[in-house]
Short mmCIF file of N, CA and C in Angstrom, two decimals:
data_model
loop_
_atom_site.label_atom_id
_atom_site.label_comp_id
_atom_site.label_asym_id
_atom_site.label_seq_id
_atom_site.Cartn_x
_atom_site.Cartn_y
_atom_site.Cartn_z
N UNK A 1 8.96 -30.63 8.57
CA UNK A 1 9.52 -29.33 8.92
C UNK A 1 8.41 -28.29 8.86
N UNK A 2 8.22 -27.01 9.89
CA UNK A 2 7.18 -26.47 9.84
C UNK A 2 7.72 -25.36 8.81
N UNK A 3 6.68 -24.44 8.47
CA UNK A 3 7.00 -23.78 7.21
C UNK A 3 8.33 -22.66 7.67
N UNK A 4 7.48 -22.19 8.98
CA UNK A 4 8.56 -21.22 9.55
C UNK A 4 10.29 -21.42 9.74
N UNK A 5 10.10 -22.87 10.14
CA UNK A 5 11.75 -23.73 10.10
C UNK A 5 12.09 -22.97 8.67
N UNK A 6 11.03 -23.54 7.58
CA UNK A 6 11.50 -23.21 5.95
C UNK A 6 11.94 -22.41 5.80
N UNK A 7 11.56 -21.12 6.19
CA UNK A 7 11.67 -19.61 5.87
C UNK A 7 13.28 -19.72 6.50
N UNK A 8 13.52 -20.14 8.06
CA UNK A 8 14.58 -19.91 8.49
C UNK A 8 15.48 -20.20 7.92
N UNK A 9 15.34 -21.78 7.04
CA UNK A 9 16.66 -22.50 6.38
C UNK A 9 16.59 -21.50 4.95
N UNK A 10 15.97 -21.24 4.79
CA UNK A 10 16.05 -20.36 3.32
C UNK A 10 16.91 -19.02 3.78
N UNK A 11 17.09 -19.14 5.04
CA UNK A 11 17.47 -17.52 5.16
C UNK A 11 16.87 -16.37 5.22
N UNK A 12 15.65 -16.32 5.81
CA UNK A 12 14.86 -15.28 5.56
C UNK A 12 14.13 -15.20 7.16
N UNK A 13 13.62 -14.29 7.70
CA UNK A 13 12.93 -14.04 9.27
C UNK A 13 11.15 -13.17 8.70
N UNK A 14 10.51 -13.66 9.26
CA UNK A 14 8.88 -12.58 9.06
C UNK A 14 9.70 -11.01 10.02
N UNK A 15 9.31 -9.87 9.34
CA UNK A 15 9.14 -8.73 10.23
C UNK A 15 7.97 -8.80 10.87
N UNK A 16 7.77 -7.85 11.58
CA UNK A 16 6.99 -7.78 12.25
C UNK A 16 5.77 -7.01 11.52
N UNK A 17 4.43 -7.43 12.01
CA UNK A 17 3.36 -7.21 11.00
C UNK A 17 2.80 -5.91 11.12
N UNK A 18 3.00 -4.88 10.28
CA UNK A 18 3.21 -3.59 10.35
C UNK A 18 1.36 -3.33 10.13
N UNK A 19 1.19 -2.22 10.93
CA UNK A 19 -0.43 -1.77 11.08
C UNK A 19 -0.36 -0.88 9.90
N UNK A 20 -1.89 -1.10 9.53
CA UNK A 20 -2.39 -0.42 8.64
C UNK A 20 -2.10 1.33 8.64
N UNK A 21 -1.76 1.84 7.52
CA UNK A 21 -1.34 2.97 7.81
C UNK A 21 -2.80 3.74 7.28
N UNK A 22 -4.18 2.90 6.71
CA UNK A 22 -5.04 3.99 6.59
C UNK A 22 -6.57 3.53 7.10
N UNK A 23 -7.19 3.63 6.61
CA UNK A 23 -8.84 3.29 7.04
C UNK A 23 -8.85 1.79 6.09
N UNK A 24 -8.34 0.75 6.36
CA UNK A 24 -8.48 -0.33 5.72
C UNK A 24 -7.32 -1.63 7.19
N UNK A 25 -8.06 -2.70 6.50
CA UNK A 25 -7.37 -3.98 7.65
C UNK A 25 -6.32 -4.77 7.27
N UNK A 26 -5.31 -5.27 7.40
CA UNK A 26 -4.36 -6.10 6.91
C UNK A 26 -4.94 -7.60 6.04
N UNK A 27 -5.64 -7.60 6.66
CA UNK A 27 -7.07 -8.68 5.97
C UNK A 27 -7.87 -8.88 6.13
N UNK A 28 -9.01 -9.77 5.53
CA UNK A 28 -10.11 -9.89 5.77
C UNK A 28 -10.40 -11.31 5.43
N UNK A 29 -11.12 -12.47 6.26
CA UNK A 29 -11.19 -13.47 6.16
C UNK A 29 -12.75 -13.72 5.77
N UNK A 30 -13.02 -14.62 4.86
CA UNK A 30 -13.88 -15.01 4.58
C UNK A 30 -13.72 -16.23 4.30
N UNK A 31 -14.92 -17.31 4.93
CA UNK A 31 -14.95 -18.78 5.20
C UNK A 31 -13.26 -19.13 5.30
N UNK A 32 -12.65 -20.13 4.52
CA UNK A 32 -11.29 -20.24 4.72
C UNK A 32 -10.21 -19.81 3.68
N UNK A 33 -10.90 -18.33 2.86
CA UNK A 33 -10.03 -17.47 2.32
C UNK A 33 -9.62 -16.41 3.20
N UNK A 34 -8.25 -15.72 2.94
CA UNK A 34 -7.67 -14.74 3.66
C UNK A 34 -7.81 -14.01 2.59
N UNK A 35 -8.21 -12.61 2.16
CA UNK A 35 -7.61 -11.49 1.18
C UNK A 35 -6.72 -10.67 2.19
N UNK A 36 -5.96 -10.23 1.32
CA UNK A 36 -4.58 -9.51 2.15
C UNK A 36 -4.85 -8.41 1.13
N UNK A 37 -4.44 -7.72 2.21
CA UNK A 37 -3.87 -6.03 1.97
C UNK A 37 -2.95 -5.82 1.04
N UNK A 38 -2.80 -5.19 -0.30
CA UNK A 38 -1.25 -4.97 -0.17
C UNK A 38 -0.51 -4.48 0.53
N UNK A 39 1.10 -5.27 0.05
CA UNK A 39 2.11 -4.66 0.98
C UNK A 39 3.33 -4.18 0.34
N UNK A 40 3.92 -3.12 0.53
CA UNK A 40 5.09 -2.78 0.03
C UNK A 40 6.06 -2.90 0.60
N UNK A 41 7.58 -2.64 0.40
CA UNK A 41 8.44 -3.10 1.01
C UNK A 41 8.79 -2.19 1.98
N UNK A 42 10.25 -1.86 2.36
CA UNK A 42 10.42 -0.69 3.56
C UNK A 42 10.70 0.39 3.05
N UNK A 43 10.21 1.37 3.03
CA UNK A 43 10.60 2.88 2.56
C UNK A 43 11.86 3.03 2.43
N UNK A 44 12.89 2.73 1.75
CA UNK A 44 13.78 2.87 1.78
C UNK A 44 14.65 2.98 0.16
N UNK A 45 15.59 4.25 0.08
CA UNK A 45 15.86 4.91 -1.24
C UNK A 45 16.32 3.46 -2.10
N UNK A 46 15.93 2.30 -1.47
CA UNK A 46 16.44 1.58 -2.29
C UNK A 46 15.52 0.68 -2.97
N UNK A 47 14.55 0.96 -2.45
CA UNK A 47 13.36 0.09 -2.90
C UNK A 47 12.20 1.15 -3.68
N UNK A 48 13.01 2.32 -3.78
CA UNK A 48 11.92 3.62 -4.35
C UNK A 48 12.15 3.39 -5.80
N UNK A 49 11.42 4.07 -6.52
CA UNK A 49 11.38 4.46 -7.82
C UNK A 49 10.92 3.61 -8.84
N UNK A 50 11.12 4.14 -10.49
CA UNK A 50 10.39 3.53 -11.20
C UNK A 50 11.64 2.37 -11.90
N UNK A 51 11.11 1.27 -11.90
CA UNK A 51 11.70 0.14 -12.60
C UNK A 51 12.12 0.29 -14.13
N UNK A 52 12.79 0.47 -14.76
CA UNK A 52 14.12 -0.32 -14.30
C UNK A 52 15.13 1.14 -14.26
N UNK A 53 14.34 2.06 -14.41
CA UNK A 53 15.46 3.68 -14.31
C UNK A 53 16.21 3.72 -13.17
N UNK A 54 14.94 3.59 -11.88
CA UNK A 54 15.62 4.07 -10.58
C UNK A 54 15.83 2.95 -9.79
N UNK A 55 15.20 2.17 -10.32
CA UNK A 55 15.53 0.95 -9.25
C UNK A 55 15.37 -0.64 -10.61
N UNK A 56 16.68 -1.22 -10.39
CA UNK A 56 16.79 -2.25 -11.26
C UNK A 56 16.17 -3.55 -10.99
N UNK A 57 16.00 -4.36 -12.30
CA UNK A 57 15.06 -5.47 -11.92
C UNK A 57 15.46 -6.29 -10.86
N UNK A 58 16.62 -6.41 -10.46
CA UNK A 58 17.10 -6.98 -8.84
C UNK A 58 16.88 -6.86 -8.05
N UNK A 59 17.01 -5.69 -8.24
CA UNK A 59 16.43 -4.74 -6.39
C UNK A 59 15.07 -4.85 -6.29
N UNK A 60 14.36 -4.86 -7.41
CA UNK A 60 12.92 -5.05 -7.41
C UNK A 60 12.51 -6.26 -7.24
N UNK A 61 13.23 -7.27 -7.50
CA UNK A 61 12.79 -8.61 -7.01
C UNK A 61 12.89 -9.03 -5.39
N UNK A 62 14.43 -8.01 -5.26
CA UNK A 62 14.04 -8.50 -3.39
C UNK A 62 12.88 -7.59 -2.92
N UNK A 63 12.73 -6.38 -3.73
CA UNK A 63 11.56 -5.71 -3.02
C UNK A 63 10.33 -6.62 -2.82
N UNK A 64 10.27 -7.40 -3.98
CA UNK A 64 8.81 -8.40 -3.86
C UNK A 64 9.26 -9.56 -2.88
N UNK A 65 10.12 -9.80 -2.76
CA UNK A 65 10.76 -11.07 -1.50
C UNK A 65 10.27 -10.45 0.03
N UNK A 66 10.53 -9.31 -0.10
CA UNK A 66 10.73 -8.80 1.50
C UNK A 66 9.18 -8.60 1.85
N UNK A 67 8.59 -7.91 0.23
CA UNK A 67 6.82 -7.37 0.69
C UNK A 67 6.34 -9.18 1.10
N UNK A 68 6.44 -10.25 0.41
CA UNK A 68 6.12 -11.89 0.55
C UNK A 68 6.60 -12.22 1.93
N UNK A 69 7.54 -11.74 2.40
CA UNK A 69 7.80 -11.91 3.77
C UNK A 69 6.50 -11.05 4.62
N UNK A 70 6.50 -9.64 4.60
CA UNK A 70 5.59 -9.25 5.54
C UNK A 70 3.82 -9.98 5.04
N UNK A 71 3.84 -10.17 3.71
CA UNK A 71 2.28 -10.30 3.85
C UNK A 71 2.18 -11.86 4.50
N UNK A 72 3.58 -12.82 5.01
CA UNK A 72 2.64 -13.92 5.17
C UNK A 72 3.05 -13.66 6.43
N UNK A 73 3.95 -12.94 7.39
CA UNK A 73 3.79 -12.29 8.51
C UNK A 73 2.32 -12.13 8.85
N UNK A 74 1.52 -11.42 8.08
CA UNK A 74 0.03 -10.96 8.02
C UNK A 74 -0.43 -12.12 8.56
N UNK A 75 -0.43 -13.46 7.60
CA UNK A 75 -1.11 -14.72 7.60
C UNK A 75 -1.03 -14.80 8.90
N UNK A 76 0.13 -15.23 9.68
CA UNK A 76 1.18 -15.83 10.52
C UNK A 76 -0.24 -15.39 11.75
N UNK A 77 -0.14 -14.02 11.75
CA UNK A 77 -0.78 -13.13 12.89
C UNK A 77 -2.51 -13.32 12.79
N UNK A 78 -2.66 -13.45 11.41
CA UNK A 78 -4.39 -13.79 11.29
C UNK A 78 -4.73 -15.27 11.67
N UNK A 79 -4.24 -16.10 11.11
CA UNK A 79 -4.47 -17.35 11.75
C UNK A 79 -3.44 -18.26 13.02
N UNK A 80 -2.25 -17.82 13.19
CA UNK A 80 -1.40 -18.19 14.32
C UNK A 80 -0.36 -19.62 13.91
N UNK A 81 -0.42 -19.63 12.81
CA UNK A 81 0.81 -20.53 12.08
C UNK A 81 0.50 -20.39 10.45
N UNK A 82 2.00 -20.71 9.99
CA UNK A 82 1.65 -20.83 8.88
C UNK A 82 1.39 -22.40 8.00
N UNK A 83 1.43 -22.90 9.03
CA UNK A 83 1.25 -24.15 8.85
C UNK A 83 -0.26 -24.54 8.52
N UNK A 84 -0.97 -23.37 8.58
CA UNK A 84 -2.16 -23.58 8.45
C UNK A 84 -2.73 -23.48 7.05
N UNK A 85 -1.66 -23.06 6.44
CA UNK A 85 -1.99 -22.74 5.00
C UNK A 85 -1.75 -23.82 4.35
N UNK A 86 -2.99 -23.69 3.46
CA UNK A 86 -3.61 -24.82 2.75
C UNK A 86 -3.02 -24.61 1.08
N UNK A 87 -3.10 -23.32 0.38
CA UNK A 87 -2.95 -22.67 -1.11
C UNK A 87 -2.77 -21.31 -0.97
N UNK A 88 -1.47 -20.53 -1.68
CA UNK A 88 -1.18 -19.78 -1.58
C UNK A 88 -2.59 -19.58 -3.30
N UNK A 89 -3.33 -18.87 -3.25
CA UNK A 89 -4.40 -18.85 -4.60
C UNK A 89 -4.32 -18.09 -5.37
N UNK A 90 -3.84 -16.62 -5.03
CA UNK A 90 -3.01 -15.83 -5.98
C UNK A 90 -2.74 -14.61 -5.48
N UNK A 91 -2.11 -14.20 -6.35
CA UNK A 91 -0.70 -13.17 -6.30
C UNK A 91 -1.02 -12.00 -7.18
N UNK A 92 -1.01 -10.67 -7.11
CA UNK A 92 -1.30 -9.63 -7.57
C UNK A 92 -0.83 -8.64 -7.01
N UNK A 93 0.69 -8.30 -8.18
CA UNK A 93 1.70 -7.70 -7.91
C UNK A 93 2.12 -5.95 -9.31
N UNK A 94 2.27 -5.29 -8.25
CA UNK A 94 1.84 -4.12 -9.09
C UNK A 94 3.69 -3.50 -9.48
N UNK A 95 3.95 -3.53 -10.34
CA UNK A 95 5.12 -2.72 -10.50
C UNK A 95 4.99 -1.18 -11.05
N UNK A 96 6.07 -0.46 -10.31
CA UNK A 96 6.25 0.76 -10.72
C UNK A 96 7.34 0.94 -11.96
N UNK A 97 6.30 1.57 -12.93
CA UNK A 97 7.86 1.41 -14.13
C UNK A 97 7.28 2.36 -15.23
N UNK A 98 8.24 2.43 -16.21
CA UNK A 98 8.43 3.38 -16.87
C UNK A 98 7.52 2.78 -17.83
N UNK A 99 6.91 3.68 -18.77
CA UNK A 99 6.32 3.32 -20.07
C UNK A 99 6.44 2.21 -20.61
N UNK A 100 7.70 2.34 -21.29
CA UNK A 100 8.26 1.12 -22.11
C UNK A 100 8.62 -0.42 -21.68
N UNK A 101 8.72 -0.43 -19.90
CA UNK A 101 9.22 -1.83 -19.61
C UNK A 101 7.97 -2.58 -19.42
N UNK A 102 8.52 -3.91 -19.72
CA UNK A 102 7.34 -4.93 -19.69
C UNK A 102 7.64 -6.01 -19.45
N UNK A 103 8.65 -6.18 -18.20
CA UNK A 103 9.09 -7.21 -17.44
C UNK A 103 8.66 -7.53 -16.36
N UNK A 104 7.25 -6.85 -16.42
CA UNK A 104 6.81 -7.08 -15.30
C UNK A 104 6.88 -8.26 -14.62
N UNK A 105 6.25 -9.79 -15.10
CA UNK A 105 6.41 -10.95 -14.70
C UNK A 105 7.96 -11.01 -14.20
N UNK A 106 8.44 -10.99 -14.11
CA UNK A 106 10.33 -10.66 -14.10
C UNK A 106 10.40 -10.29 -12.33
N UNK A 107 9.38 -8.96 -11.96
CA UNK A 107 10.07 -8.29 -10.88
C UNK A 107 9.22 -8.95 -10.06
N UNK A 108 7.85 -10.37 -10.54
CA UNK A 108 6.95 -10.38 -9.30
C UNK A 108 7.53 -11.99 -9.52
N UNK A 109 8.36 -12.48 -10.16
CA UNK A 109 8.59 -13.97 -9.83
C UNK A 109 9.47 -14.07 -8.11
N UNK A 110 10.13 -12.08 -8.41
CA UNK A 110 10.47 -12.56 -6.62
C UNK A 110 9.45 -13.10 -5.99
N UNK A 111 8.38 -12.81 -5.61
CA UNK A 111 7.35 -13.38 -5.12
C UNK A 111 7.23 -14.80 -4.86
N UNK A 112 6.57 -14.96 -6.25
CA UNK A 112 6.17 -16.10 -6.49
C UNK A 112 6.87 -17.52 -6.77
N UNK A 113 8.59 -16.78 -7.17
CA UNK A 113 9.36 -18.51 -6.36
C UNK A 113 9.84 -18.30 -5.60
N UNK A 114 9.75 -17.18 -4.45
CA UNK A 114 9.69 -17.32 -3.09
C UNK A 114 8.62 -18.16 -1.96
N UNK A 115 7.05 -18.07 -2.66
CA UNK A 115 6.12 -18.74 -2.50
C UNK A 115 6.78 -20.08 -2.96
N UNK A 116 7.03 -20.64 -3.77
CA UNK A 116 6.88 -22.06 -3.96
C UNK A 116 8.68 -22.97 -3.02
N UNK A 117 9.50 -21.76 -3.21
CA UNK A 117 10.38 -22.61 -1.80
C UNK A 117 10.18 -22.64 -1.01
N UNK A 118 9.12 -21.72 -0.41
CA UNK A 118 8.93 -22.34 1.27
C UNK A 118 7.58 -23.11 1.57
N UNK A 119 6.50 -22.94 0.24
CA UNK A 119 5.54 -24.05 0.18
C UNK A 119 5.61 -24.95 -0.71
N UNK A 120 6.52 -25.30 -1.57
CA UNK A 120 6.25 -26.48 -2.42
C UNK A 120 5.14 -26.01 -3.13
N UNK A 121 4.32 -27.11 -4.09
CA UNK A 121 3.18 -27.00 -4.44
C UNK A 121 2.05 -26.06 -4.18
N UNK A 122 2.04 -26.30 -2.42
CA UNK A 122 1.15 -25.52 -2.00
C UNK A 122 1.27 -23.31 -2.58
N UNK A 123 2.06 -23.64 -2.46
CA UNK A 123 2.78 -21.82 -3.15
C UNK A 123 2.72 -22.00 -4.60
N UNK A 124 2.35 -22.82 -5.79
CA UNK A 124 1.89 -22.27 -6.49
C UNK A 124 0.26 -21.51 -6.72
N UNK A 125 0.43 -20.78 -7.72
CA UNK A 125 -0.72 -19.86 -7.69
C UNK A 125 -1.50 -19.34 -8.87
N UNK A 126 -2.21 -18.42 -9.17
CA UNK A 126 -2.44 -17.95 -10.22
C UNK A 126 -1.83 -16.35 -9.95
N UNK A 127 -1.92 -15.72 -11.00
CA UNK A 127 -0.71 -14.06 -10.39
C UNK A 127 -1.19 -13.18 -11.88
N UNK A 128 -1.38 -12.13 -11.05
CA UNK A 128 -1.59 -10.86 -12.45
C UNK A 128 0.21 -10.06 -11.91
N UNK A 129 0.40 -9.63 -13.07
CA UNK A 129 1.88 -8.73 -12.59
C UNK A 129 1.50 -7.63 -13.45
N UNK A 130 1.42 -6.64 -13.64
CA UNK A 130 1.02 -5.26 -14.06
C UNK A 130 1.96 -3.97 -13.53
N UNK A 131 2.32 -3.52 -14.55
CA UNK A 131 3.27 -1.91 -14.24
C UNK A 131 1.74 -0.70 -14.04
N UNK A 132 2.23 0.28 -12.93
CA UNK A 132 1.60 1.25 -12.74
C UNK A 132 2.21 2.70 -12.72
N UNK A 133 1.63 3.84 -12.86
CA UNK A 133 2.32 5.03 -13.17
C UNK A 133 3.16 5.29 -11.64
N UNK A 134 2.54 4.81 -10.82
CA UNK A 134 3.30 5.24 -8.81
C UNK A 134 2.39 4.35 -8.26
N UNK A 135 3.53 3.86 -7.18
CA UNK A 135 2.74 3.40 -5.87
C UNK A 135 2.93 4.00 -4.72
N UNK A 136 1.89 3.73 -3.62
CA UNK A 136 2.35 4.41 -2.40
C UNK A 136 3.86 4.88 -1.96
N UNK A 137 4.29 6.00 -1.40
CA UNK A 137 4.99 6.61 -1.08
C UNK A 137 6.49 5.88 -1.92
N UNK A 138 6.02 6.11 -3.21
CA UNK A 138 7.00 6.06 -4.38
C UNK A 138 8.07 4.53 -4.10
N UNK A 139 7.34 3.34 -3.39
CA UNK A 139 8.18 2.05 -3.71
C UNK A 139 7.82 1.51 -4.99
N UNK A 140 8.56 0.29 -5.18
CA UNK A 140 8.45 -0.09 -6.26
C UNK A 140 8.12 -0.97 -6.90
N UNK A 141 7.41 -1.42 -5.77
CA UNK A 141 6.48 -3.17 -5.68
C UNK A 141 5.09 -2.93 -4.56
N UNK A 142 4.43 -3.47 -5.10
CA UNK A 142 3.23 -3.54 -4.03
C UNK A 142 2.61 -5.07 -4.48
N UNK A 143 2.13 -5.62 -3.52
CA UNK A 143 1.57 -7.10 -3.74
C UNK A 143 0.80 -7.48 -2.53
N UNK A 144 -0.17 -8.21 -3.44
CA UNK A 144 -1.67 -8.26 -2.30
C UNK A 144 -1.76 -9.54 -2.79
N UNK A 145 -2.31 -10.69 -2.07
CA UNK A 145 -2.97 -12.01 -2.18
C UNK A 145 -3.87 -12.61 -1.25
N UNK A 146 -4.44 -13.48 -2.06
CA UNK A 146 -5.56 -14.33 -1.17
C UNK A 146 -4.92 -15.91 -0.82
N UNK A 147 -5.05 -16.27 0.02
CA UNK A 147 -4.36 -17.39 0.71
C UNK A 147 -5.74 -18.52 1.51
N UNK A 148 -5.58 -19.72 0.90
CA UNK A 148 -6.27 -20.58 1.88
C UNK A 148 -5.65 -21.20 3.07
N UNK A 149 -6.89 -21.25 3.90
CA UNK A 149 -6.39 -22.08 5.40
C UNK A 149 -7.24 -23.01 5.40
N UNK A 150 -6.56 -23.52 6.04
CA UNK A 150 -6.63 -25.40 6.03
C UNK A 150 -7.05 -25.38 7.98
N UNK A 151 -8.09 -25.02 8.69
CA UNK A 151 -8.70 -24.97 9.62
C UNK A 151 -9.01 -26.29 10.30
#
């Protein structure tokens, strides 16, 4: 089954791979690493704010599902399948949150067992998860990774 079938039977579609909104590239390939951009989810009052006040650890987990959808969208468009991927290598996922929470690992496992149902093995990774004071235009997940291709 190709990965994309995966995504479909899981229930899930790539958006479409949204352009850089500043002086930077969606990625950058070197030999058969990809570094990716971070990506946040869709501006939307539901994916805003700080964890777990304004936006609960749920909502913050699909926020990291949906950003894992567009960044391998990214892949999809940099190399032209995702079938080409060899190791998802890691995951570095920034939460927005209040002082005191420290669940971070919590809001980026959306991620990262989203990575391993639609790659198996290949989607495990290594992963920093870290709370920050704000992220871009006040969402509540941002996540950037490096990905191997299998050329």
């Amino acid at each position: 089954m190709s990965i994309e079938a995966r995504i479909a039977e899981l229930g899930h579609t790539l958006p479409e791979v949204p352009a850089p909104a500043g002086s930077y590239l969606n990625y950058t390939r070197s030999g058969n690493l990809l570094f990716l951009a971070g990506g946040i989810p869709p501006v939307e009052e539901t994916y805003q704010g700080k964890v777990p006040t304004d936006t609960s650890i749920e909502i913050a987990q699909e926020a990291a599902r949906l950003v894992t959808l567009n960044r391998l969208a990214v892949v999809k468009d940099a190399v032209g399948s995702l079938d080409k991927v060899k190791q998802i290598v890691t995951v570095n996922g920034f939460v927005s949150s209040e002082p005191d929470f420290y669940a971070h690992p919590s809001v980026i496992n959306g991620c990262s067992d989203l990575l391993v149902e639609i790659f198996g093995d290949k989607g495990m990774h290594s992963r920093t998860a870290c709370g920050v004071a704000a992220l871009p235009l006040n969402v509540s997940v941002e996540i950037n990774m490096v990905v191997e291709i299998d050329d």
